Tab-separated table of C-alpha atoms in Angstrom:
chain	number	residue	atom	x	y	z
O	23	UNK	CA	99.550	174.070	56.463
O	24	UNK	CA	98.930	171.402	53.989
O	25	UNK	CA	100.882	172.596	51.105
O	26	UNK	CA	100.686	168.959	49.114
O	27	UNK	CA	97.042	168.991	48.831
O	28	UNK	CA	97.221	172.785	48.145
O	29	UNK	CA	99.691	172.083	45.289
O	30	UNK	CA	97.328	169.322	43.828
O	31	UNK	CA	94.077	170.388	44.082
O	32	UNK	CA	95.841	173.455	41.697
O	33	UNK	CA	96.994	170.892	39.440
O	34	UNK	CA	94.409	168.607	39.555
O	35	UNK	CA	92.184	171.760	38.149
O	36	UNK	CA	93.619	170.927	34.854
O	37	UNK	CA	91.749	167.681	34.894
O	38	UNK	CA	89.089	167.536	31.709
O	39	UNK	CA	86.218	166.104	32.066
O	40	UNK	CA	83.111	166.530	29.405
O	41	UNK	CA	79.296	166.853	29.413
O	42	UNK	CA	77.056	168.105	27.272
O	43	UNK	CA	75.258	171.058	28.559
O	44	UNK	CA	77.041	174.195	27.183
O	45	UNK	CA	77.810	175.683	30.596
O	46	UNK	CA	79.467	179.533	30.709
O	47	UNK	CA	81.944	177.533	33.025
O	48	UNK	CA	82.662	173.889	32.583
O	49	UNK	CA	82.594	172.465	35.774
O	50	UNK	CA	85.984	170.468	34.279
O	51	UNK	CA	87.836	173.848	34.585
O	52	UNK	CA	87.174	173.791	37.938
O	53	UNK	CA	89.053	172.146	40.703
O	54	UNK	CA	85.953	171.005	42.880
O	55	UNK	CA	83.734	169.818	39.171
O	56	UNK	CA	80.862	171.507	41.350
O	57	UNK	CA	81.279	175.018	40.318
O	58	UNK	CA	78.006	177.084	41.184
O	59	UNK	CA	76.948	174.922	44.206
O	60	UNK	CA	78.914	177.223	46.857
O	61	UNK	CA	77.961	180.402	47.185
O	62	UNK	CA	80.268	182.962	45.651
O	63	UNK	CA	82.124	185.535	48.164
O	64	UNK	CA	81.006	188.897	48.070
O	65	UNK	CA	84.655	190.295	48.016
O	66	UNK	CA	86.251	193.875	47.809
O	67	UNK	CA	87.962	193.465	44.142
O	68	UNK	CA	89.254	197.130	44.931
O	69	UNK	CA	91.953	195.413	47.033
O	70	UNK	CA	93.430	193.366	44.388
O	71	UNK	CA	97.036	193.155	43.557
O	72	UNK	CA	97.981	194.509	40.543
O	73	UNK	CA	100.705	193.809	38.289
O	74	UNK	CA	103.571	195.607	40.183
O	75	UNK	CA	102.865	192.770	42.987
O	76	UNK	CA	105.248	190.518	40.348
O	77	UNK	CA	108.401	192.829	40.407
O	78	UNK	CA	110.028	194.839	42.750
O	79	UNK	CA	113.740	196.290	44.040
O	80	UNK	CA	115.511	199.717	44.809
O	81	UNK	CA	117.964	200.309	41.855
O	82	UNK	CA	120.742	201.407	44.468
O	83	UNK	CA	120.969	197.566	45.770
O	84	UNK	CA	122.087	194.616	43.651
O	85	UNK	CA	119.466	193.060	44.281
O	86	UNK	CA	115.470	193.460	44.262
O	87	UNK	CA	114.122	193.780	48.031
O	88	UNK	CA	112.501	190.899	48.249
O	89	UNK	CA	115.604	188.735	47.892
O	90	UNK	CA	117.138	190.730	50.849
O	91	UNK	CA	113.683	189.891	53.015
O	92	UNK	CA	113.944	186.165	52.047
O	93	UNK	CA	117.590	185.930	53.041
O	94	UNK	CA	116.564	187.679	56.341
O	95	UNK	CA	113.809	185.591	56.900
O	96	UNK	CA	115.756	182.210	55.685
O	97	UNK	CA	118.892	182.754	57.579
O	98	UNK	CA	120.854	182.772	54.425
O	99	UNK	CA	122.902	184.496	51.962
O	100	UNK	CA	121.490	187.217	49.844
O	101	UNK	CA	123.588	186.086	46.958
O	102	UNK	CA	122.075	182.063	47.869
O	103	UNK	CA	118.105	183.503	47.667
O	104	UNK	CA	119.321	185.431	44.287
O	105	UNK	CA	120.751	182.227	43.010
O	106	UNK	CA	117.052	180.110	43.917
O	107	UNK	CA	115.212	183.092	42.760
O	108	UNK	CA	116.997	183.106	39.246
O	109	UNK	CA	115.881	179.430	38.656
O	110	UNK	CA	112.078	180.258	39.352
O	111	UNK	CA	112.425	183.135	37.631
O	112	UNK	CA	113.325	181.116	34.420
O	113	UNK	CA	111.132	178.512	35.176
O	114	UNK	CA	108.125	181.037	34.628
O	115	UNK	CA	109.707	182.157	31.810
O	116	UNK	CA	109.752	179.133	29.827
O	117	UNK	CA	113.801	179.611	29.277
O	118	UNK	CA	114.120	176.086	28.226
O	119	UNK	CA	116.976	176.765	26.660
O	120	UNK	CA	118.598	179.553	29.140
O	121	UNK	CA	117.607	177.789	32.141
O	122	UNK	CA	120.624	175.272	31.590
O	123	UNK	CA	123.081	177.775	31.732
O	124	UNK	CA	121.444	179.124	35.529
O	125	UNK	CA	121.916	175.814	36.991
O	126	UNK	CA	124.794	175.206	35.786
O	127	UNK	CA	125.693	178.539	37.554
O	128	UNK	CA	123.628	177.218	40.939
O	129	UNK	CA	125.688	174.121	40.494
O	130	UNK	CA	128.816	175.380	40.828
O	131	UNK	CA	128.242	178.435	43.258
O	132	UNK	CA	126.332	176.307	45.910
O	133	UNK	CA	127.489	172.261	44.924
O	134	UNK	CA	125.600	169.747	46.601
O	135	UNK	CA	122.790	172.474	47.639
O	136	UNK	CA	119.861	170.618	45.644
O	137	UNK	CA	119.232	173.975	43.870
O	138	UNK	CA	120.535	172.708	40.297
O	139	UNK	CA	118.461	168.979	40.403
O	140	UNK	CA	115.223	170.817	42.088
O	141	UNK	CA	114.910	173.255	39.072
O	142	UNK	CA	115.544	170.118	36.520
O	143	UNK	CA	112.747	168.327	37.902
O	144	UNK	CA	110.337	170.710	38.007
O	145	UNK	CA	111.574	172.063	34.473
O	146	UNK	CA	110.649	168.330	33.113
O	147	UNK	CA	107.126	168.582	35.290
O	148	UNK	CA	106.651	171.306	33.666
O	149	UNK	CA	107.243	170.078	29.836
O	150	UNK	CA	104.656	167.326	31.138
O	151	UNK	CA	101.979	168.938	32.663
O	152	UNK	CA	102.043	171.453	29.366
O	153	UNK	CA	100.737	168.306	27.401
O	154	UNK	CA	99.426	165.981	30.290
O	155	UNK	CA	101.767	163.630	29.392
O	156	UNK	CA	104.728	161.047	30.774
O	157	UNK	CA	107.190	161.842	27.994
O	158	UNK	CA	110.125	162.508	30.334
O	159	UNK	CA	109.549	160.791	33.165
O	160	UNK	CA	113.099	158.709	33.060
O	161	UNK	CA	114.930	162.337	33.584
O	162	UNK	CA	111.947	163.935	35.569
O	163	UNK	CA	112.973	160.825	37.752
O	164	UNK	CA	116.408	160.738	38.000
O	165	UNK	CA	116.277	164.768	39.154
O	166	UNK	CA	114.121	163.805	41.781
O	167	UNK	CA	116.458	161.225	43.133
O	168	UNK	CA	119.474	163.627	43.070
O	169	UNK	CA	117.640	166.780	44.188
O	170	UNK	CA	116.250	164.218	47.140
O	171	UNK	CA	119.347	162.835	48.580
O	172	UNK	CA	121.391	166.304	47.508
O	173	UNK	CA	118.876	167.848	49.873
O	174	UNK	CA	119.131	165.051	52.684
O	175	UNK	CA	122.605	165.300	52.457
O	176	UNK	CA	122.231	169.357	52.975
O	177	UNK	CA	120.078	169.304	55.973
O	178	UNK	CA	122.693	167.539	58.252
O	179	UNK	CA	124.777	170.651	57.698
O	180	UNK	CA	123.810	174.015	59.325
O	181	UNK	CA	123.771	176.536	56.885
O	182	UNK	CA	120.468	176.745	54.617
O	183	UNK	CA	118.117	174.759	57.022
O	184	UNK	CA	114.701	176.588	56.803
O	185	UNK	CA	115.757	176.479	52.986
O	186	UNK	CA	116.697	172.944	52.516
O	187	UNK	CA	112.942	171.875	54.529
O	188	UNK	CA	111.292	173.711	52.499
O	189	UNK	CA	112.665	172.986	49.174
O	190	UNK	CA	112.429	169.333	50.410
O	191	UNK	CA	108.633	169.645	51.308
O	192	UNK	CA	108.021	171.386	47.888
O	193	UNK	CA	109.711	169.084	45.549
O	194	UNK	CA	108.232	165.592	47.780
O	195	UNK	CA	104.827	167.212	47.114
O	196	UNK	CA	105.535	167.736	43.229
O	197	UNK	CA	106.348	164.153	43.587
O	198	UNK	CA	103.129	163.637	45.007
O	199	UNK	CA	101.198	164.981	42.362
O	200	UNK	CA	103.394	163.324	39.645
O	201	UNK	CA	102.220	159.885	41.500
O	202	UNK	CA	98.280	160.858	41.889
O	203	UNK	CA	98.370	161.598	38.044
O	204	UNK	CA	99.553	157.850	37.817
O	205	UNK	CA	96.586	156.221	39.851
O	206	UNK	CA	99.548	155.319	42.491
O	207	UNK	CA	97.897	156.433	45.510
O	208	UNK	CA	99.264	154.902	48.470
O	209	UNK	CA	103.133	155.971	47.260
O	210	UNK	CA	101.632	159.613	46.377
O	211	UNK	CA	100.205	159.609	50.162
O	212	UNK	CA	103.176	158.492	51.396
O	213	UNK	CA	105.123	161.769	49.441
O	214	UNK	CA	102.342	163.952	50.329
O	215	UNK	CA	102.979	163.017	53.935
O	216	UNK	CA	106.766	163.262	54.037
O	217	UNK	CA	106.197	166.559	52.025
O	218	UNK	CA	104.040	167.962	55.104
O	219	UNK	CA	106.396	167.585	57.387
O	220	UNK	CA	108.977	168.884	56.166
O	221	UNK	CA	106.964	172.134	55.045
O	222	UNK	CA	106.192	172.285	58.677
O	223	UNK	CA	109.595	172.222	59.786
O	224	UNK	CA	110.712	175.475	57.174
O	225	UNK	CA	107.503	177.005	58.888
O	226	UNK	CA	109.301	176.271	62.067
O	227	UNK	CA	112.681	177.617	61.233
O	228	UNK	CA	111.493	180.695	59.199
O	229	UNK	CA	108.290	181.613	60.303
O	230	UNK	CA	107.700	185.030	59.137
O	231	UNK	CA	108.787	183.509	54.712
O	232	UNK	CA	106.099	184.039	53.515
O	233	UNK	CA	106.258	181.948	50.461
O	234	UNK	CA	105.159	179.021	52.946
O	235	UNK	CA	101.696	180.956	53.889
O	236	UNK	CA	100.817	180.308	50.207
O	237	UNK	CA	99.768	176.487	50.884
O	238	UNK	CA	97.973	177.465	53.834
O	239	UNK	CA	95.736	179.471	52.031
O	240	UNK	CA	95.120	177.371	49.190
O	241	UNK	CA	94.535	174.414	52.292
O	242	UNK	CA	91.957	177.098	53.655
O	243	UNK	CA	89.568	177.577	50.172
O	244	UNK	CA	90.044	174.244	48.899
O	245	UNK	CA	88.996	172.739	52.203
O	246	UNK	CA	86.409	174.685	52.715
O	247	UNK	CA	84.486	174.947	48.966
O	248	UNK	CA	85.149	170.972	49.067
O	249	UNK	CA	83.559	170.799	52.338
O	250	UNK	CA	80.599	172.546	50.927
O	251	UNK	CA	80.407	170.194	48.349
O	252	UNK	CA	81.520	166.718	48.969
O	253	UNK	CA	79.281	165.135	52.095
O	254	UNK	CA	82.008	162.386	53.029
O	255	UNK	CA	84.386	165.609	53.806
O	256	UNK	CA	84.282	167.099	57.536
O	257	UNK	CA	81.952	170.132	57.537
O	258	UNK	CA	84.570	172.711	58.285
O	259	UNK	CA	84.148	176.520	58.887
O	260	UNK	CA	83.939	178.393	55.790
O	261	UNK	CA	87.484	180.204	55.608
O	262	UNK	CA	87.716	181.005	51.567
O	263	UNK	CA	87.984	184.860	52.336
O	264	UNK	CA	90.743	184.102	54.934
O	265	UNK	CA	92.501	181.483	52.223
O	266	UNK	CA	92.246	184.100	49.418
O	267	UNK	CA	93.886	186.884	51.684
O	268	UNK	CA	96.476	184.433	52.555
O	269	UNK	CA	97.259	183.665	48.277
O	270	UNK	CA	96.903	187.705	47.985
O	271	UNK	CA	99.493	188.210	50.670
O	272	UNK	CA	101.904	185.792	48.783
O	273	UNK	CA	100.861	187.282	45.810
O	274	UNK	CA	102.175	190.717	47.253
O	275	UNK	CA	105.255	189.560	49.658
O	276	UNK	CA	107.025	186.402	49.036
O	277	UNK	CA	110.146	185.521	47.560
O	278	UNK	CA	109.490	182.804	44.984
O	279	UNK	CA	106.111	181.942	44.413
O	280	UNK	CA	104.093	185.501	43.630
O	281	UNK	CA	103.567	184.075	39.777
O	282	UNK	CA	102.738	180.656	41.631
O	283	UNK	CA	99.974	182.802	43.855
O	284	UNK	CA	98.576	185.097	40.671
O	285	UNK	CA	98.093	181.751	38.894
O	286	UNK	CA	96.665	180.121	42.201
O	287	UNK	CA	94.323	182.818	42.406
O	288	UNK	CA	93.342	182.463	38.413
O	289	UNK	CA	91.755	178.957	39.120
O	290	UNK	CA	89.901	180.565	42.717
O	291	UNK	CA	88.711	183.295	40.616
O	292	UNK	CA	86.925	180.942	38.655
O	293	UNK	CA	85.857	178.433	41.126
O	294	UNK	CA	83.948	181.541	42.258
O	295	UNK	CA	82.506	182.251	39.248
O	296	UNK	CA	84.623	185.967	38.558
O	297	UNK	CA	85.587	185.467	35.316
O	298	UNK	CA	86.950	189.022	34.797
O	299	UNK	CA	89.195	188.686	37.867
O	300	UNK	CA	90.214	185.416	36.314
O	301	UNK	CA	91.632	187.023	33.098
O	302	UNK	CA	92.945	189.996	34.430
O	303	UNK	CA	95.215	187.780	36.721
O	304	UNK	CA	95.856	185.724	33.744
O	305	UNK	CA	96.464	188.355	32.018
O	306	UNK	CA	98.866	190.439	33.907
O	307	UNK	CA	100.723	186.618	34.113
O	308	UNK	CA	100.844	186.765	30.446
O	309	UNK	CA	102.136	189.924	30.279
O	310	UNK	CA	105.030	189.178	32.566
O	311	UNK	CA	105.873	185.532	30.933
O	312	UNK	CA	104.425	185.531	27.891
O	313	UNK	CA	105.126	182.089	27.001
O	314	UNK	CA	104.247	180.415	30.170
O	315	UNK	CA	102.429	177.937	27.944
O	316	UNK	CA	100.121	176.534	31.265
O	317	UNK	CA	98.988	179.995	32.066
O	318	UNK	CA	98.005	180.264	28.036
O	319	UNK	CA	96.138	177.553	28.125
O	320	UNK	CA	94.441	178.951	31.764
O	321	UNK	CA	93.767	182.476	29.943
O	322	UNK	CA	92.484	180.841	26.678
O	323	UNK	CA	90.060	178.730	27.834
O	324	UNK	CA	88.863	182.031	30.402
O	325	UNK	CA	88.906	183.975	27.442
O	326	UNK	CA	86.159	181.251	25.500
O	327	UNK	CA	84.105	181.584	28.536
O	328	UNK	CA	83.349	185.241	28.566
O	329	UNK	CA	82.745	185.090	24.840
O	330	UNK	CA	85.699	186.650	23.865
O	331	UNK	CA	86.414	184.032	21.106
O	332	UNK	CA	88.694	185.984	18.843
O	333	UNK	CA	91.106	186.625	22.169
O	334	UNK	CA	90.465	183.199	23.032
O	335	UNK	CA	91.815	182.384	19.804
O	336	UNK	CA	94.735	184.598	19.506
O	337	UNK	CA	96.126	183.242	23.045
O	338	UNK	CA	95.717	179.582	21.924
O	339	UNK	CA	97.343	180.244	19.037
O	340	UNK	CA	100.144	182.017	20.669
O	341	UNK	CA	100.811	178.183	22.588
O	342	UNK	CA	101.894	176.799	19.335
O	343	UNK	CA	103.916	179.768	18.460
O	344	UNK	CA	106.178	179.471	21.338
O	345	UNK	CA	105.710	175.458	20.742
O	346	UNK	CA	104.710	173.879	17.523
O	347	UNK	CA	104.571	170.757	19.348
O	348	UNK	CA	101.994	171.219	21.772
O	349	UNK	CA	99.415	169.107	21.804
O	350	UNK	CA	96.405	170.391	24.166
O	351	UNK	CA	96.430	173.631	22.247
O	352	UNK	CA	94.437	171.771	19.513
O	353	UNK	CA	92.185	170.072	21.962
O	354	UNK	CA	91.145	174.207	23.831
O	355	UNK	CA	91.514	175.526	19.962
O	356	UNK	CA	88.371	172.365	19.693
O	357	UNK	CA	86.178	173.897	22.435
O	358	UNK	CA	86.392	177.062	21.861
O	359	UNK	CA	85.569	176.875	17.608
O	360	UNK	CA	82.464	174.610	18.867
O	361	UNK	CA	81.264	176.913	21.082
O	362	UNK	CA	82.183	179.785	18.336
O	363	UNK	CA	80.221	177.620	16.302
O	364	UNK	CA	82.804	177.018	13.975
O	365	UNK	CA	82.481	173.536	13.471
O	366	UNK	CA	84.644	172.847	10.826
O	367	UNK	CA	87.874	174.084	12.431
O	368	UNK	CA	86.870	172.555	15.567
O	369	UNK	CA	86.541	169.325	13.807
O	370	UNK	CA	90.097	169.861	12.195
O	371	UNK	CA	91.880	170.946	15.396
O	372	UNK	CA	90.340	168.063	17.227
O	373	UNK	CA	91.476	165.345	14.560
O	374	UNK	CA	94.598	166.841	14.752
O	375	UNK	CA	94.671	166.223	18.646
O	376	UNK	CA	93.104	162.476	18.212
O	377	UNK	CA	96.448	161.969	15.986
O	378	UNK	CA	98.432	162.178	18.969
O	379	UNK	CA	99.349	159.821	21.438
O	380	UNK	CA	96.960	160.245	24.147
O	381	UNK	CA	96.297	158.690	27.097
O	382	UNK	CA	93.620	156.273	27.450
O	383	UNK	CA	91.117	159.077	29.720
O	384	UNK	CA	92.395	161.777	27.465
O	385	UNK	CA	91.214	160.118	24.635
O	386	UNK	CA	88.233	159.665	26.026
O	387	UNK	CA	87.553	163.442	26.723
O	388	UNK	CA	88.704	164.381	23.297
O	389	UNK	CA	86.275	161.967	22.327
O	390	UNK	CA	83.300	163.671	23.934
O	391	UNK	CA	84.121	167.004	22.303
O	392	UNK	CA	84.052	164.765	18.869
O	393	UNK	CA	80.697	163.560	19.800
O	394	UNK	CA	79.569	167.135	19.939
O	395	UNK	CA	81.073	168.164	16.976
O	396	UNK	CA	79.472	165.257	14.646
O	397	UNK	CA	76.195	166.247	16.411
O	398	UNK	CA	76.244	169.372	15.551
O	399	UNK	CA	77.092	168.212	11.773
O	400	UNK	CA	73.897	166.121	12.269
O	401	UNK	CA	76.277	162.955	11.643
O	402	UNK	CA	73.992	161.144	14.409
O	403	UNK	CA	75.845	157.388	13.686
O	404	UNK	CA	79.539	158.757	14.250
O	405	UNK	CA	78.410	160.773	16.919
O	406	UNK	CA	76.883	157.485	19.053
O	407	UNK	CA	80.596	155.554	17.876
O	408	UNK	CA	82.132	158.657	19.542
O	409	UNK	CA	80.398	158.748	22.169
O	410	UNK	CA	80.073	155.513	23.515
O	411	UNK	CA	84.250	155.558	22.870
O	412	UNK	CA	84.761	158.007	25.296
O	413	UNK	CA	82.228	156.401	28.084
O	414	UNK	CA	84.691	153.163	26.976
O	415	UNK	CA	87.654	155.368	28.246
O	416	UNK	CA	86.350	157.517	30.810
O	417	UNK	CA	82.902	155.779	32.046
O	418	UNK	CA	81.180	158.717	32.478
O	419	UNK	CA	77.334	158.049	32.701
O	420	UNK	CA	77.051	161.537	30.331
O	421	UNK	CA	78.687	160.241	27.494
O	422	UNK	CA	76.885	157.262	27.697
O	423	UNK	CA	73.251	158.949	27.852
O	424	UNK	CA	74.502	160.784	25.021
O	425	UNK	CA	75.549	157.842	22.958
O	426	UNK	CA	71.779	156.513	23.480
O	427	UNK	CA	70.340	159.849	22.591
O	428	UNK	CA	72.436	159.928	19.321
O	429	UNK	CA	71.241	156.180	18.588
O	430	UNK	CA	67.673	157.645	18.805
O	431	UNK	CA	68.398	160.654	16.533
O	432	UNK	CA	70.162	158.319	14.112
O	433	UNK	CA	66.921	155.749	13.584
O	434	UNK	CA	64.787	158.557	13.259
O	435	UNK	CA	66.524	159.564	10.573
């Protein structure tokens, strides 16, 4: 129903935060940053999807049978769904460098379509969210623009309507997102709105797609665990089973987004505390698109939190094989050698990640972690410095108690 704040509050689990307790989940890996206050659902983990959910198709049809149900359902082309599917498909794969040659192919099969602009902005989301940065935000722009008007354009023909809404809705919420991470709030509720709407209207058109149930069910936990939580919220029924059957069914039956759904269902695994479900999803992700570099990073940090530190390790690591470049590998490489209690390589990967050009709250959580290391060197004077640097950035009252506490352990020295 509300697939923008669906869409963000996924995102937005990415968000770090810091504190100092060593928690088996940091409550920064969760979307809510209250993990532990709702209960956890008793539910039947016998009726999980497994890793066939991601693939399917008879070998005596061009095509896998899920592009023939999304055609049906969309009121378009078999050979049109193929063509969408193909750019997701690359998308999850991380084919930077393929990907270019598929919308090239989308462009000219289906001009004017929005298909070839849509996957370019998401590809440069993508590239940004991997490192929580704005680095291409002048083409991650411009693709928005075209992929919005290309799709404004499309909608006044028939042909592709249920399609065209919900592409529209999709990429306006991305938008959305892109303008939350900036602190622009009133132009990301504006998007978020517009984005509604329009997912509405595909719901409208093609109501049995199921790709479109996906952001009710993600509307259905998130609302109700932050109900739970947050008192200025509306105390809603609690629906989380009904929202996680709802990601399951996408996970099993739609078109585009069953990755999307596994990786949805990652971050609710957590929220709820079942860390094995969490990294078998993750896993069975990896296993499929193995350098998804944002579901690495997702798997990684699971991995550090059941105490499986030399896995944990091995996935982070695997980040900066596929991408040398990547900079938040060195920041989960950080946590997880100071909870290993490896100190010196977390001190290493975390100067490494303090080289880089961070933004001013990112800093400041990177700065936390370096407060923990020094403390655990017993280097009590440049753990207060690093501390009260990251309540600077991030004015958290827990880096600032801890700032104080290391002033105390310094004097007494």
């Amino acid at each position: 129903m509300h697939l923008l704040l669906s869409i963000a509050l996924s995102v937005l689990a990415f968000a770090e935060e810091n504190g100092e307790k060593d928690e088996k989940v940091d409550v920064s890996d969760t979307v809510s940053g209250v993990s532990g206050r709702a209960p956890s659902l008793e539910i039947d983990d016998v009726n999980r999807i497994h890793g066939a959910a991601l693939y399917d198709g008879a070998k005596s049809r061009k095509y896998p049978d899920r592009i023939y149900n999304g055609a049906q359902w969309l009121g378009s082309s078999p050979e049109f769904v193929w063509t969408c599917w193909e750019v997701m498909n690359a998308l999850y794969q991380r084919d930077n460098k393929g990907i270019h040659a598929i919308l090239d192919n989308a462009r000219q099969k289906f001009p004017d379509s929005g298909i070839a602009p849509t996957g370019k902005a998401l590809l440069w989301q993508i590239l940004m969210l991997e490192n929580f940065d704005f680095k291409y935000e002048k083409q991650y722009k411009f693709s928005f623009q075209t992929a919005k008007q290309q799709l404004q354009m499309a909608s006044m023909t028939p042909g592709n309507d249920a399609w065209e809404a919900f592409l529209l809705g999709a990429l306006l919420g991305v938008d959305a997102i892109h303008e939350m991470r900036k602190e622009n709030w009133l132009t990301a509720l504006g998007r978020g709105y517009d984005g509604i709407k329009q997912i509405e209207e595909a719901k409208r058109l093609a109501p049995d797609f199921v790709d479109a149930r996906l952001g009710d069910g993600l509307w259905l936990y998130w609302r109700s665990l932050l109900a739970m939580n947050i008192p200025a919220i509306p105390d809603f029924a609690d629906e989380r089973i009904k929202g996680i059957e709802m990601m399951q069914l996408a996970e099993r039956e739609s078109v585009f987004l069953r990755p999307a759904a596994s990786h949805a269902l990652t971050y609710t695994w957590i929220e709820e505390s079942k860390l094995q479900l969490a990294e078998s999803t993750a896993v069975r992700l990896a296993k499929k698109y193995p350098e998804n570099i944002i579901n690495l990073q997702v798997l990684g940090r699971v991995q550090t939190y059941r105490r499986k530190y030399a896995a944990s390790e091995k996935t982070l690591k695997s980040i900066l094989e596929v991408d040398p470049k990547n900079e938040r590998a060195h920041y989960y490489l950080a946590r997880l050698y100071l909870r290993w209690k490896k100190i010196d390589l977390a001190q290493q990967h975390m100067d490494t990640y303090l080289a880089f050009d961070l933004s001013k709250l990112h800093r400041g959580y990177a700065l936390a972690i370096q407060g923990k290391i020094y403390s655990r060197l017993g280097d009590w004077s440049a753990a207060e410095k690093a501390y009260r640097a990251s309540y600077k950035a991030t004015k958290k009252d827990s880096a600032k108690a801890l700032a104080n506490r290391a002033a105390e352990k310094a004097k007494a020295e």
